[in-house]
mmCIF file with all atom_site columns, C-alpha atoms in Angstrom:
data_model
loop_
_atom_site.group_PDB
_atom_site.id
_atom_site.type_symbol
_atom_site.label_atom_id
_atom_site.label_alt_id
_atom_site.label_comp_id
_atom_site.label_asym_id
_atom_site.label_entity_id
_atom_site.label_seq_id
_atom_site.pdbx_PDB_ins_code
_atom_site.Cartn_x
_atom_site.Cartn_y
_atom_site.Cartn_z
_atom_site.occupancy
_atom_site.B_iso_or_equiv
_atom_site.pdbx_formal_charge
_atom_site.auth_seq_id
_atom_site.auth_comp_id
_atom_site.auth_asym_id
_atom_site.auth_atom_id
_atom_site.pdbx_PDB_model_num
ATOM 1   C CA . MET A 1 1   ? -42.896 -38.574 15.595  1.00 0.00 ? 122 MET A CA 1
ATOM 2   C CA . SER A 1 2   ? -40.293 -38.655 13.276  1.00 0.00 ? 123 SER A CA 1
ATOM 3   C CA . ASN A 1 3   ? -41.425 -34.930 12.298  1.00 0.00 ? 124 ASN A CA 1
ATOM 4   C CA . LEU A 1 4   ? -41.066 -32.758 15.112  1.00 0.00 ? 125 LEU A CA 1
ATOM 5   C CA . VAL A 1 5   ? -42.720 -29.220 15.443  1.00 0.00 ? 126 VAL A CA 1
ATOM 6   C CA . GLY A 1 6   ? -40.332 -26.475 14.862  1.00 0.00 ? 127 GLY A CA 1
ATOM 7   C CA . ALA A 1 7   ? -37.795 -28.704 13.245  1.00 0.00 ? 128 ALA A CA 1
ATOM 8   C CA . PRO A 1 8   ? -36.718 -27.177 9.515   1.00 0.00 ? 129 PRO A CA 1
ATOM 9   C CA . SER A 1 9   ? -37.565 -29.148 6.940   1.00 0.00 ? 130 SER A CA 1
ATOM 10  C CA . ARG A 1 10  ? -34.723 -30.456 4.247   1.00 0.00 ? 131 ARG A CA 1
ATOM 11  C CA . ARG A 1 11  ? -35.486 -27.591 1.905   1.00 0.00 ? 132 ARG A CA 1
ATOM 12  C CA . VAL A 1 12  ? -35.061 -24.965 4.788   1.00 0.00 ? 133 VAL A CA 1
ATOM 13  C CA . ILE A 1 13  ? -31.328 -26.958 5.337   1.00 0.00 ? 134 ILE A CA 1
ATOM 14  C CA . ARG A 1 14  ? -30.426 -26.995 1.731   1.00 0.00 ? 135 ARG A CA 1
ATOM 15  C CA . TRP A 1 15  ? -31.594 -23.597 1.742   1.00 0.00 ? 136 TRP A CA 1
ATOM 16  C CA . LEU A 1 16  ? -29.489 -22.233 4.405   1.00 0.00 ? 137 LEU A CA 1
ATOM 17  C CA . ILE A 1 17  ? -26.507 -24.527 2.983   1.00 0.00 ? 138 ILE A CA 1
ATOM 18  C CA . ALA A 1 18  ? -26.017 -22.846 -0.183  1.00 0.00 ? 139 ALA A CA 1
ATOM 19  C CA . LEU A 1 19  ? -26.467 -19.635 1.320   1.00 0.00 ? 140 LEU A CA 1
ATOM 20  C CA . LEU A 1 20  ? -23.774 -19.840 3.521   1.00 0.00 ? 141 LEU A CA 1
ATOM 21  C CA . LEU A 1 21  ? -21.638 -21.202 0.403   1.00 0.00 ? 142 LEU A CA 1
ATOM 22  C CA . LEU A 1 22  ? -22.361 -18.425 -1.427  1.00 0.00 ? 143 LEU A CA 1
ATOM 23  C CA . VAL A 1 23  ? -21.343 -16.111 1.351   1.00 0.00 ? 144 VAL A CA 1
ATOM 24  C CA . ALA A 1 24  ? -18.205 -17.662 1.429   1.00 0.00 ? 145 ALA A CA 1
ATOM 25  C CA . THR A 1 25  ? -17.433 -17.630 -2.029  1.00 0.00 ? 146 THR A CA 1
ATOM 26  C CA . THR A 1 26  ? -18.508 -14.417 -2.327  1.00 0.00 ? 147 THR A CA 1
ATOM 27  C CA . ALA A 1 27  ? -15.855 -13.432 0.823   1.00 0.00 ? 148 ALA A CA 1
ATOM 28  C CA . PHE A 1 28  ? -13.277 -15.648 -1.100  1.00 0.00 ? 149 PHE A CA 1
ATOM 29  C CA . VAL A 1 29  ? -13.262 -13.811 -4.467  1.00 0.00 ? 150 VAL A CA 1
ATOM 30  C CA . VAL A 1 30  ? -13.821 -9.898  -2.848  1.00 0.00 ? 151 VAL A CA 1
ATOM 31  C CA . SER A 1 31  ? -10.399 -10.868 -0.721  1.00 0.00 ? 152 SER A CA 1
ATOM 32  C CA . ARG A 1 32  ? -8.753  -12.313 -3.791  1.00 0.00 ? 153 ARG A CA 1
ATOM 33  C CA . ILE A 1 33  ? -9.504  -9.335  -5.893  1.00 0.00 ? 154 ILE A CA 1
ATOM 34  C CA . GLY A 1 34  ? -9.103  -6.913  -3.354  1.00 0.00 ? 155 GLY A CA 1
ATOM 35  C CA . ILE A 1 35  ? -12.367 -4.803  -3.448  1.00 0.00 ? 156 ILE A CA 1
ATOM 36  C CA . GLY A 1 36  ? -11.724 -1.752  -1.164  1.00 0.00 ? 157 GLY A CA 1
ATOM 37  C CA . ILE A 1 37  ? -8.073  -1.650  -1.810  1.00 0.00 ? 158 ILE A CA 1
ATOM 38  C CA . GLY A 1 38  ? -7.970  -1.280  -5.358  1.00 0.00 ? 159 GLY A CA 1
ATOM 39  C CA . TYR A 1 39  ? -6.440  0.788   -7.867  1.00 0.00 ? 160 TYR A CA 1
ATOM 40  C CA . PRO A 1 40  ? -7.015  4.414   -5.904  1.00 0.00 ? 161 PRO A CA 1
ATOM 41  C CA . GLY A 1 41  ? -9.760  7.005   -7.037  1.00 0.00 ? 162 GLY A CA 1
ATOM 42  C CA . GLN A 1 42  ? -6.932  9.571   -6.424  1.00 0.00 ? 163 GLN A CA 1
ATOM 43  C CA . VAL A 1 43  ? -3.440  9.769   -6.240  1.00 0.00 ? 164 VAL A CA 1
ATOM 44  C CA . THR A 1 44  ? -0.458  12.234  -4.809  1.00 0.00 ? 165 THR A CA 1
ATOM 45  C CA . THR A 1 45  ? 2.979   12.346  -5.148  1.00 0.00 ? 166 THR A CA 1
ATOM 46  C CA . PRO A 1 46  ? 5.532   13.445  -2.578  1.00 0.00 ? 167 PRO A CA 1
ATOM 47  C CA . GLU A 1 47  ? 6.826   17.256  -2.514  1.00 0.00 ? 168 GLU A CA 1
ATOM 48  C CA . VAL A 1 48  ? 9.665   16.354  -0.351  1.00 0.00 ? 169 VAL A CA 1
ATOM 49  C CA . VAL A 1 49  ? 11.859  13.314  -0.935  1.00 0.00 ? 170 VAL A CA 1
ATOM 50  C CA . GLY A 1 50  ? 15.161  13.223  1.665   1.00 0.00 ? 171 GLY A CA 1
ATOM 51  C CA . LEU A 1 51  ? 17.749  11.014  3.555   1.00 0.00 ? 172 LEU A CA 1
ATOM 52  C CA . VAL A 1 52  ? 16.805  11.498  7.456   1.00 0.00 ? 173 VAL A CA 1
ATOM 53  C CA . ALA A 1 53  ? 20.161  12.552  9.334   1.00 0.00 ? 174 ALA A CA 1
ATOM 54  C CA . SER A 1 54  ? 17.959  12.976  12.622  1.00 0.00 ? 175 SER A CA 1
ATOM 55  C CA . ILE A 1 55  ? 14.651  12.658  14.179  1.00 0.00 ? 176 ILE A CA 1
ATOM 56  C CA . THR A 1 56  ? 13.525  14.441  17.980  1.00 0.00 ? 177 THR A CA 1
ATOM 57  C CA . SER A 1 57  ? 10.178  14.917  19.177  1.00 0.00 ? 178 SER A CA 1
ATOM 58  C CA . ASP A 1 58  ? 8.974   17.638  20.911  1.00 0.00 ? 179 ASP A CA 1
ATOM 59  C CA . PRO A 1 59  ? 6.181   17.405  24.224  1.00 0.00 ? 180 PRO A CA 1
ATOM 60  C CA . ASP A 1 60  ? 3.332   17.869  21.602  1.00 0.00 ? 181 ASP A CA 1
ATOM 61  C CA . LEU A 1 61  ? 4.796   14.608  19.464  1.00 0.00 ? 182 LEU A CA 1
ATOM 62  C CA . ALA A 1 62  ? 5.703   16.415  16.791  1.00 0.00 ? 183 ALA A CA 1
ATOM 63  C CA . ALA A 1 63  ? 8.746   14.845  14.836  1.00 0.00 ? 184 ALA A CA 1
ATOM 64  C CA . HIS A 1 64  ? 11.379  17.543  14.133  1.00 0.00 ? 185 HIS A CA 1
ATOM 65  C CA . VAL A 1 65  ? 13.322  15.742  11.298  1.00 0.00 ? 186 VAL A CA 1
ATOM 66  C CA . VAL A 1 66  ? 16.682  17.030  9.912   1.00 0.00 ? 187 VAL A CA 1
ATOM 67  C CA . LEU A 1 67  ? 17.530  15.251  6.265   1.00 0.00 ? 188 LEU A CA 1
ATOM 68  C CA . THR A 1 68  ? 20.918  15.106  5.013   1.00 0.00 ? 189 THR A CA 1
ATOM 69  C CA . ASP A 1 69  ? 20.725  18.079  2.784   1.00 0.00 ? 190 ASP A CA 1
ATOM 70  C CA . GLY A 1 70  ? 20.068  20.707  5.949   1.00 0.00 ? 191 GLY A CA 1
ATOM 71  C CA . ARG A 1 71  ? 16.060  20.676  5.218   1.00 0.00 ? 192 ARG A CA 1
ATOM 72  C CA . THR A 1 72  ? 13.999  20.369  8.596   1.00 0.00 ? 193 THR A CA 1
ATOM 73  C CA . MET A 1 73  ? 10.590  18.684  8.079   1.00 0.00 ? 194 MET A CA 1
ATOM 74  C CA . VAL A 1 74  ? 8.039   19.265  11.138  1.00 0.00 ? 195 VAL A CA 1
ATOM 75  C CA . VAL A 1 75  ? 6.418   15.921  10.780  1.00 0.00 ? 196 VAL A CA 1
ATOM 76  C CA . PRO A 1 76  ? 2.935   16.794  13.178  1.00 0.00 ? 197 PRO A CA 1
ATOM 77  C CA . ARG A 1 77  ? 1.457   13.707  14.798  1.00 0.00 ? 198 ARG A CA 1
ATOM 78  C CA . SER A 1 78  ? -1.919  14.697  13.109  1.00 0.00 ? 199 SER A CA 1
ATOM 79  C CA . ASP A 1 79  ? 0.023   13.440  9.475   1.00 0.00 ? 200 ASP A CA 1
ATOM 80  C CA . ARG A 1 80  ? -1.614  10.982  8.177   1.00 0.00 ? 201 ARG A CA 1
ATOM 81  C CA . SER A 1 81  ? 1.544   7.988   8.713   1.00 0.00 ? 202 SER A CA 1
ATOM 82  C CA . LEU A 1 82  ? 2.295   5.522   5.720   1.00 0.00 ? 203 LEU A CA 1
ATOM 83  C CA . GLY A 1 83  ? 4.970   3.569   7.490   1.00 0.00 ? 204 GLY A CA 1
ATOM 84  C CA . GLY A 1 84  ? 6.049   5.638   9.918   1.00 0.00 ? 205 GLY A CA 1
ATOM 85  C CA . LEU A 1 85  ? 9.639   7.321   9.809   1.00 0.00 ? 206 LEU A CA 1
ATOM 86  C CA . GLY A 1 86  ? 12.547  5.855   8.806   1.00 0.00 ? 207 GLY A CA 1
ATOM 87  C CA . ASP A 1 87  ? 15.580  6.207   7.130   1.00 0.00 ? 208 ASP A CA 1
ATOM 88  C CA . LEU A 1 88  ? 14.379  7.851   3.695   1.00 0.00 ? 209 LEU A CA 1
ATOM 89  C CA . LEU A 1 89  ? 11.052  9.993   4.329   1.00 0.00 ? 210 LEU A CA 1
ATOM 90  C CA . PHE A 1 90  ? 8.694   11.199  1.401   1.00 0.00 ? 211 PHE A CA 1
ATOM 91  C CA . ILE A 1 91  ? 6.424   14.184  2.485   1.00 0.00 ? 212 ILE A CA 1
ATOM 92  C CA . GLY A 1 92  ? 3.479   15.361  0.847   1.00 0.00 ? 213 GLY A CA 1
ATOM 93  C CA . SER A 1 93  ? -0.033  17.493  1.337   1.00 0.00 ? 214 SER A CA 1
ATOM 94  C CA . GLN A 1 94  ? -2.333  16.322  -0.848  1.00 0.00 ? 215 GLN A CA 1
ATOM 95  C CA . PRO A 1 95  ? -5.204  15.517  -0.088  1.00 0.00 ? 216 PRO A CA 1
ATOM 96  C CA . GLU A 1 96  ? -4.134  15.958  2.925   1.00 0.00 ? 217 GLU A CA 1
ATOM 97  C CA . ARG A 1 97  ? -1.028  15.890  4.669   1.00 0.00 ? 218 ARG A CA 1
ATOM 98  C CA . TRP A 1 98  ? 0.822   12.554  5.185   1.00 0.00 ? 219 TRP A CA 1
ATOM 99  C CA . HIS A 1 99  ? 4.031   10.980  5.323   1.00 0.00 ? 220 HIS A CA 1
ATOM 100 C CA . LEU A 1 100 ? 5.867   7.544   3.920   1.00 0.00 ? 221 LEU A CA 1
ATOM 101 C CA . ALA A 1 101 ? 8.740   5.641   5.404   1.00 0.00 ? 222 ALA A CA 1
ATOM 102 C CA . GLY A 1 102 ? 11.303  4.103   3.202   1.00 0.00 ? 223 GLY A CA 1
ATOM 103 C CA . HIS A 1 103 ? 13.240  1.582   5.328   1.00 0.00 ? 224 HIS A CA 1
ATOM 104 C CA . LYS A 1 104 ? 17.079  1.133   4.999   1.00 0.00 ? 225 LYS A CA 1
ATOM 105 C CA . SER A 1 105 ? 18.070  -2.682  3.316   1.00 0.00 ? 226 SER A CA 1
ATOM 106 C CA . GLN A 1 106 ? 21.049  -4.113  3.542   1.00 0.00 ? 227 GLN A CA 1
ATOM 107 C CA . GLU A 1 107 ? 21.799  -3.680  -0.432  1.00 0.00 ? 228 GLU A CA 1
ATOM 108 C CA . PRO A 1 108 ? 23.371  -0.339  -1.388  1.00 0.00 ? 229 PRO A CA 1
ATOM 109 C CA . ASP A 1 109 ? 20.770  2.750   -2.244  1.00 0.00 ? 230 ASP A CA 1
ATOM 110 C CA . CYS A 1 110 ? 17.960  0.382   -1.361  1.00 0.00 ? 231 CYS A CA 1
ATOM 111 C CA . TYR A 1 111 ? 15.042  1.639   1.026   1.00 0.00 ? 232 TYR A CA 1
ATOM 112 C CA . TRP A 1 112 ? 12.245  -0.509  1.389   1.00 0.00 ? 233 TRP A CA 1
ATOM 113 C CA . ILE A 1 113 ? 8.420   0.650   0.748   1.00 0.00 ? 234 ILE A CA 1
ATOM 114 C CA . SER A 1 114 ? 5.802   -1.646  1.258   1.00 0.00 ? 235 SER A CA 1
ATOM 115 C CA . ALA A 1 115 ? 1.886   -0.933  1.314   1.00 0.00 ? 236 ALA A CA 1
ATOM 116 C CA . SER A 1 116 ? -1.085  -3.091  0.595   1.00 0.00 ? 237 SER A CA 1
ATOM 117 C CA . ARG A 1 117 ? -0.927  -2.943  -3.069  1.00 0.00 ? 238 ARG A CA 1
ATOM 118 C CA . ALA A 1 118 ? 1.251   -1.833  -5.703  1.00 0.00 ? 239 ALA A CA 1
ATOM 119 C CA . TYR A 1 119 ? 0.217   -0.712  -9.880  1.00 0.00 ? 240 TYR A CA 1
ATOM 120 C CA . SER A 1 120 ? 2.860   -0.703  -12.184 1.00 0.00 ? 241 SER A CA 1
ATOM 121 C CA . GLU A 1 121 ? 2.733   2.387   -14.645 1.00 0.00 ? 242 GLU A CA 1
ATOM 122 C CA . PRO A 1 122 ? 4.764   3.505   -17.352 1.00 0.00 ? 243 PRO A CA 1
ATOM 123 C CA . GLY A 1 123 ? 7.513   5.379   -15.604 1.00 0.00 ? 244 GLY A CA 1
ATOM 124 C CA . SER A 1 124 ? 6.110   5.098   -12.184 1.00 0.00 ? 245 SER A CA 1
ATOM 125 C CA . VAL A 1 125 ? 4.605   2.891   -9.623  1.00 0.00 ? 246 VAL A CA 1
ATOM 126 C CA . VAL A 1 126 ? 1.490   3.498   -7.632  1.00 0.00 ? 247 VAL A CA 1
ATOM 127 C CA . PHE A 1 127 ? 1.189   2.660   -4.159  1.00 0.00 ? 248 PHE A CA 1
ATOM 128 C CA . ALA A 1 128 ? -2.562  1.635   -2.281  1.00 0.00 ? 249 ALA A CA 1
ATOM 129 C CA . PHE A 1 129 ? -2.546  1.555   1.552   1.00 0.00 ? 250 PHE A CA 1
ATOM 130 C CA . GLU A 1 130 ? -5.263  -0.222  3.436   1.00 0.00 ? 251 GLU A CA 1
ATOM 131 C CA . GLU A 1 131 ? -4.869  2.655   6.130   1.00 0.00 ? 252 GLU A CA 1
ATOM 132 C CA . TRP A 1 132 ? -5.772  4.956   3.334   1.00 0.00 ? 253 TRP A CA 1
ATOM 133 C CA . PRO A 1 133 ? -8.525  3.709   1.274   1.00 0.00 ? 254 PRO A CA 1
ATOM 134 C CA . GLY A 1 134 ? -9.471  5.265   -2.294  1.00 0.00 ? 255 GLY A CA 1
ATOM 135 C CA . VAL A 1 135 ? -5.972  7.598   -2.108  1.00 0.00 ? 256 VAL A CA 1
ATOM 136 C CA . GLY A 1 136 ? -2.368  6.264   -3.537  1.00 0.00 ? 257 GLY A CA 1
ATOM 137 C CA . VAL A 1 137 ? 1.109   7.447   -3.868  1.00 0.00 ? 258 VAL A CA 1
ATOM 138 C CA . ARG A 1 138 ? 2.851   7.657   -6.947  1.00 0.00 ? 259 ARG A CA 1
ATOM 139 C CA . LEU A 1 139 ? 6.409   7.513   -6.866  1.00 0.00 ? 260 LEU A CA 1
ATOM 140 C CA . PRO A 1 140 ? 8.755   7.367   -10.071 1.00 0.00 ? 261 PRO A CA 1
ATOM 141 C CA . LYS A 1 141 ? 10.840  4.200   -11.348 1.00 0.00 ? 262 LYS A CA 1
ATOM 142 C CA . ALA A 1 142 ? 14.779  4.373   -11.854 1.00 0.00 ? 263 ALA A CA 1
ATOM 143 C CA . PRO A 1 143 ? 15.290  4.765   -15.461 1.00 0.00 ? 264 PRO A CA 1
ATOM 144 C CA . GLN A 1 144 ? 17.144  0.941   -15.861 1.00 0.00 ? 265 GLN A CA 1
ATOM 145 C CA . PHE A 1 145 ? 13.864  -0.395  -13.592 1.00 0.00 ? 266 PHE A CA 1
ATOM 146 C CA . ASP A 1 146 ? 12.028  -3.200  -15.505 1.00 0.00 ? 267 ASP A CA 1
ATOM 147 C CA . ASP A 1 147 ? 9.153   -4.612  -13.821 1.00 0.00 ? 268 ASP A CA 1
ATOM 148 C CA . SER A 1 148 ? 7.728   -6.844  -16.184 1.00 0.00 ? 269 SER A CA 1
ATOM 149 C CA . LYS A 1 149 ? 8.211   -9.787  -14.397 1.00 0.00 ? 270 LYS A CA 1
ATOM 150 C CA . LEU A 1 150 ? 6.990   -8.860  -11.457 1.00 0.00 ? 271 LEU A CA 1
ATOM 151 C CA . ALA A 1 151 ? 3.591   -7.256  -12.183 1.00 0.00 ? 272 ALA A CA 1
ATOM 152 C CA . THR A 1 152 ? 0.538   -8.530  -13.521 1.00 0.00 ? 273 THR A CA 1
ATOM 153 C CA . MET A 1 153 ? -2.717  -7.779  -15.283 1.00 0.00 ? 274 MET A CA 1
ATOM 154 C CA . ASP A 1 154 ? -5.196  -7.463  -12.871 1.00 0.00 ? 275 ASP A CA 1
ATOM 155 C CA . PHE A 1 155 ? -9.362  -7.637  -13.387 1.00 0.00 ? 276 PHE A CA 1
ATOM 156 C CA . GLN A 1 156 ? -9.702  -4.129  -14.440 1.00 0.00 ? 277 GLN A CA 1
ATOM 157 C CA . GLY A 1 157 ? -6.689  -4.399  -16.895 1.00 0.00 ? 278 GLY A CA 1
ATOM 158 C CA . ARG A 1 158 ? -4.141  -2.569  -14.840 1.00 0.00 ? 279 ARG A CA 1
ATOM 159 C CA . LEU A 1 159 ? -0.861  -4.021  -13.999 1.00 0.00 ? 280 LEU A CA 1
ATOM 160 C CA . ARG A 1 160 ? -0.169  -5.279  -10.707 1.00 0.00 ? 281 ARG A CA 1
ATOM 161 C CA . TYR A 1 161 ? 2.604   -6.010  -8.262  1.00 0.00 ? 282 TYR A CA 1
ATOM 162 C CA . SER A 1 162 ? 1.981   -10.096 -7.479  1.00 0.00 ? 283 SER A CA 1
ATOM 163 C CA . SER A 1 163 ? 2.310   -10.500 -3.327  1.00 0.00 ? 284 SER A CA 1
ATOM 164 C CA . ILE A 1 164 ? 0.665   -12.651 -0.870  1.00 0.00 ? 285 ILE A CA 1
ATOM 165 C CA . GLY A 1 165 ? 0.772   -10.183 1.651   1.00 0.00 ? 286 GLY A CA 1
ATOM 166 C CA . PRO A 1 166 ? 2.093   -6.683  1.267   1.00 0.00 ? 287 PRO A CA 1
ATOM 167 C CA . VAL A 1 167 ? 3.918   -5.403  -1.798  1.00 0.00 ? 288 VAL A CA 1
ATOM 168 C CA . THR A 1 168 ? 7.588   -4.347  -0.706  1.00 0.00 ? 289 THR A CA 1
ATOM 169 C CA . LEU A 1 169 ? 9.840   -2.542  -3.252  1.00 0.00 ? 290 LEU A CA 1
ATOM 170 C CA . CYS A 1 170 ? 13.118  -0.697  -3.257  1.00 0.00 ? 291 CYS A CA 1
ATOM 171 C CA . SER A 1 171 ? 13.386  2.486   -3.776  1.00 0.00 ? 292 SER A CA 1
ATOM 172 C CA . ASP A 1 172 ? 16.806  4.867   -4.149  1.00 0.00 ? 293 ASP A CA 1
ATOM 173 C CA . GLU A 1 173 ? 17.678  7.919   -2.250  1.00 0.00 ? 294 GLU A CA 1
ATOM 174 C CA . GLN A 1 174 ? 16.047  10.254  -4.718  1.00 0.00 ? 295 GLN A CA 1
ATOM 175 C CA . GLY A 1 175 ? 12.764  8.264   -4.248  1.00 0.00 ? 296 GLY A CA 1
ATOM 176 C CA . ARG A 1 176 ? 13.124  6.458   -7.257  1.00 0.00 ? 297 ARG A CA 1
ATOM 177 C CA . ILE A 1 177 ? 11.792  2.709   -7.271  1.00 0.00 ? 298 ILE A CA 1
ATOM 178 C CA . ASN A 1 178 ? 14.640  0.506   -8.306  1.00 0.00 ? 299 ASN A CA 1
ATOM 179 C CA . ASP A 1 179 ? 15.743  -3.133  -8.435  1.00 0.00 ? 300 ASP A CA 1
ATOM 180 C CA . ARG A 1 180 ? 17.919  -3.592  -5.871  1.00 0.00 ? 301 ARG A CA 1
ATOM 181 C CA . GLN A 1 181 ? 16.092  -6.331  -3.973  1.00 0.00 ? 302 GLN A CA 1
#
């Protein structure tokens, strides 16, 4: 009576355990290397960078932004938002309209930019966002910025900023990534 009808054999149980371990290991590896949030296939740059003087909205929920240099921008709610609106605004139109926010920190000339991942390139940083798969935003580095201790080589041979959770870097008022942390 020890071998009940319909009870799984030891071989089936071992097979199921091995399959479960394989799935768990694959999930762990994928989460560590960031498949789906890797280096973007398309990289864009902002057309507008400016400090925000004021933001108002209209009944259609479009944001009307006045920059400190006097320029005015309309940011419709249909734009892709990468971090909302903040103290420093980046606006682009490729491959679709988008905006990115920099938020003022306690340090002078430092506006925090956050993304799911960021990659170091000669003279620039490419930000990759989970909410915009396949597209990244390239921002220039300030001339004195040295990120050699912040970036490590990933499995694709690209320099990626190491971080647990989102990557947050500092930008100056001109939209250049700097070392004011």
